[in-house]
Coordinates of C-alpha atoms in Angstrom, one line a residue:
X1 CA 138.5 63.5 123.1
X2 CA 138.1 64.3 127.1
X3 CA 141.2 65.3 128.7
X4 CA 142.6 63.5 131.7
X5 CA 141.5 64.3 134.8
X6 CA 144.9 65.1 137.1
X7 CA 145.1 66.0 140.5
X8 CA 146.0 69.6 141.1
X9 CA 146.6 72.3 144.3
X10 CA 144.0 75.2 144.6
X11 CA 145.3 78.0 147.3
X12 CA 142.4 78.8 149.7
X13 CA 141.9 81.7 152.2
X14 CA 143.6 81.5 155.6
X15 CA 141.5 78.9 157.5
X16 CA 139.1 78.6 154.7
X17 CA 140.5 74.7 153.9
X18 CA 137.8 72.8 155.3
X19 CA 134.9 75.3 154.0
X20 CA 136.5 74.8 150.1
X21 CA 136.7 71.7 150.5
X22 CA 133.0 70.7 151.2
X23 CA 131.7 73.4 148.9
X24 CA 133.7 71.4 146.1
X25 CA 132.8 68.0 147.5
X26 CA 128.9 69.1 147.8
X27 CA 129.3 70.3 144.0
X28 CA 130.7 66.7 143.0
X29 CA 134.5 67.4 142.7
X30 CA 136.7 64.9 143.1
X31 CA 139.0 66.4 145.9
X32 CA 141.4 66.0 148.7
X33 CA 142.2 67.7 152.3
X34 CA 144.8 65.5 154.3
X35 CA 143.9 66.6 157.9
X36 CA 145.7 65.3 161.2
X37 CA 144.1 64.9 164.5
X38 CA 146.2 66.9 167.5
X39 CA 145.7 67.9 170.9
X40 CA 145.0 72.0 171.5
X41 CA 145.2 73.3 175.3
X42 CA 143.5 76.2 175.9
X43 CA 143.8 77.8 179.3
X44 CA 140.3 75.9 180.7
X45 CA 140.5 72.6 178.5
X46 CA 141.9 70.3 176.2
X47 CA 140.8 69.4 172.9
X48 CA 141.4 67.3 170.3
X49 CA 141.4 69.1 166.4
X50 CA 141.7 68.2 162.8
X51 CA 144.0 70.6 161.0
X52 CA 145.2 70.4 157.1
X53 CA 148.2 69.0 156.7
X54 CA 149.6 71.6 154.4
X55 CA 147.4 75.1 155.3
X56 CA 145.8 77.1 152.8
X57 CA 145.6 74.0 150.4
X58 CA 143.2 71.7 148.8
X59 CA 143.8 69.4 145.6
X60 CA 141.2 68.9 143.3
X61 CA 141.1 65.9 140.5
X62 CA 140.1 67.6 137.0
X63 CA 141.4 68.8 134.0
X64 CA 143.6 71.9 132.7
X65 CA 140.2 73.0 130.8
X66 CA 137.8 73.2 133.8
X67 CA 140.3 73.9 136.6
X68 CA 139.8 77.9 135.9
X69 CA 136.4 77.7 136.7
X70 CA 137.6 76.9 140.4
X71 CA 137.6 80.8 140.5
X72 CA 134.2 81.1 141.1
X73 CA 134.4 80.3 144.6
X74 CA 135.0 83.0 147.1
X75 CA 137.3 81.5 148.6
X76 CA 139.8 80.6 146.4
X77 CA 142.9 82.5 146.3
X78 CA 144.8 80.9 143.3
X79 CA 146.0 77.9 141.5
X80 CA 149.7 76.4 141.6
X81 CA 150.8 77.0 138.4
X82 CA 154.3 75.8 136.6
X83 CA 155.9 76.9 134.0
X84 CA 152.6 78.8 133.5
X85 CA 150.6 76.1 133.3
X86 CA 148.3 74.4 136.3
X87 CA 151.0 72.1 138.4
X88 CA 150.1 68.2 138.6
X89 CA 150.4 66.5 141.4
X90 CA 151.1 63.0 140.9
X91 CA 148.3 60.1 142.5
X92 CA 151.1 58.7 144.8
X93 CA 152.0 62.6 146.0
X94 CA 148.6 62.2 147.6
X95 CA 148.9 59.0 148.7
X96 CA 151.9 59.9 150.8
X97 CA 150.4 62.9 152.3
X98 CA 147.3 60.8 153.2
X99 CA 149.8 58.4 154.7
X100 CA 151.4 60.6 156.9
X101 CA 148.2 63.0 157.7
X102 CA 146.3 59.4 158.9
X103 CA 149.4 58.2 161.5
X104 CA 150.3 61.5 162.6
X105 CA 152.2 61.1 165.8
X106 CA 154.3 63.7 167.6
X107 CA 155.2 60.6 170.5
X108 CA 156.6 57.7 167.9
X109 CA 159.3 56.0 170.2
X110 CA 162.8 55.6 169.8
X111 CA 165.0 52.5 169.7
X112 CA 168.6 52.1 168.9
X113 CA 170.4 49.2 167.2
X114 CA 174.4 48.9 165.6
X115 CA 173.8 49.6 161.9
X116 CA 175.8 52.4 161.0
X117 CA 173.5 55.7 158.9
X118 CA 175.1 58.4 157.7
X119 CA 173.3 61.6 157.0
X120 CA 172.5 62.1 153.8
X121 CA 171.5 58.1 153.3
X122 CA 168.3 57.8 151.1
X123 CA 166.0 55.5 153.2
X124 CA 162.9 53.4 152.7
X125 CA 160.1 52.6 155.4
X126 CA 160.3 49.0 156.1
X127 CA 157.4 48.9 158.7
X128 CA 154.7 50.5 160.8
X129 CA 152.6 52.9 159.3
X130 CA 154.9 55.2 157.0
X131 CA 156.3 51.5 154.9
X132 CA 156.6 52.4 151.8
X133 CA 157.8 55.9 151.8
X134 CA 161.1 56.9 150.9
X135 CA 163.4 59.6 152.8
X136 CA 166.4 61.6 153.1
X137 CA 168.2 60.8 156.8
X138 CA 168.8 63.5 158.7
X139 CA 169.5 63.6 162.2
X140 CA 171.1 60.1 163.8
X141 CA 171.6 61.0 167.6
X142 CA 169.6 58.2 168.8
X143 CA 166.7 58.7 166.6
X144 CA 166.4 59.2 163.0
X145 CA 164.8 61.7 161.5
X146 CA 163.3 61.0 158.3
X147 CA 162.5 63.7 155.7
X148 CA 159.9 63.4 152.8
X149 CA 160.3 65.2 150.0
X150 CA 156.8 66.0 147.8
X151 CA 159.3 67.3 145.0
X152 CA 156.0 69.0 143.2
X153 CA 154.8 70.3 146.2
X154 CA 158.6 71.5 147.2
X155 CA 157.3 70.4 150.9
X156 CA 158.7 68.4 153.4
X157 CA 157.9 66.2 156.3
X158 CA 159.8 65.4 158.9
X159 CA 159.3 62.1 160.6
X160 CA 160.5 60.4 164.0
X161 CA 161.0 57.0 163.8
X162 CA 163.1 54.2 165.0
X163 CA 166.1 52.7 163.5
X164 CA 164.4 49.5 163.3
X165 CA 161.9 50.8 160.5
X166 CA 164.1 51.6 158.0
X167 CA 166.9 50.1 155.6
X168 CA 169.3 52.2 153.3
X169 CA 168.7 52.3 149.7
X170 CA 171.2 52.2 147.1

């Protein structure tokens, strides 16, 4: 019987996200790279960049059998192992971090209405492009900060948005 195939994070070389990436892609692995788009200024220009969301990692979509053969590639560094074993990341995990790497936005603005957050209130996403996702608040100074826990990543995002976009969950 085939095993499962089951997202999982391979550690690349510093910079070396992209590279991996198409070297698996062009080898027909199933794999992953959320990049955002952000303005770099250099002292003559400005450009505008992808970078990985999370550096120095890709996810690949196999099983615990083949994913040590991952090694074969220069530039692989490791695999994220728990408890010993390769860690799964979960198909929604990915999602989300798709989510957030496609509406990236350092400039999301900031509105202000008379419901009362506390810090600590679990949140959802109503609207825009982040509905959906679920959050710890954070910060209520006339703007909430949203954070989004990737509990097997252990990684978080923090996220501007309005108090209009969100509602308190029980």
């Amino acid at each position: 019987m085939q095993e499962q195939k089951q997202w999982m994070v391979v550690y690349t070389k510093y910079r070396c996200e992209k590279k991996l990436y198409q070297q698996l892609k062009d080898d027909g692995y199933e794999v992953a790279l959320p990049l955002y788009t952000t303005i770099r200024q250099w002292s003559d220009r400005k450009k505008k960049i992808q970078l990985p969301l999370i550096n120095c990692v890709v996810f690949i979509k196999t099983n615990t059998n083949e994913i040590y053969n991952i090694y074969d590639y220069p530039l692989v560094k490791g695999i994220l192992k728990e408890f010993g074993k390769p860690a799964i990341v979960r198909d929604e995990e990915i999602k989300t971090l798709e989510i957030i790497a496609n509406q990236w936005d350092d400039d999301l603005i900031q509105k202000n209405n008379n419901i009362q957050y506390h810090i600590g209130d679990f949140v959802e996403i109503i609207n825009g492009p982040f509905k959906g996702l679920t959050g710890i608040l954070v910060e209520t100074n006339n703007k909430n900060r949203v954070v989004i826990q990737i509990k097997s990543l252990n990684v978080e995002f923090s996220i501007n948005i309005s108090k209009f976009q969100i509602k308190i969950l029980n």
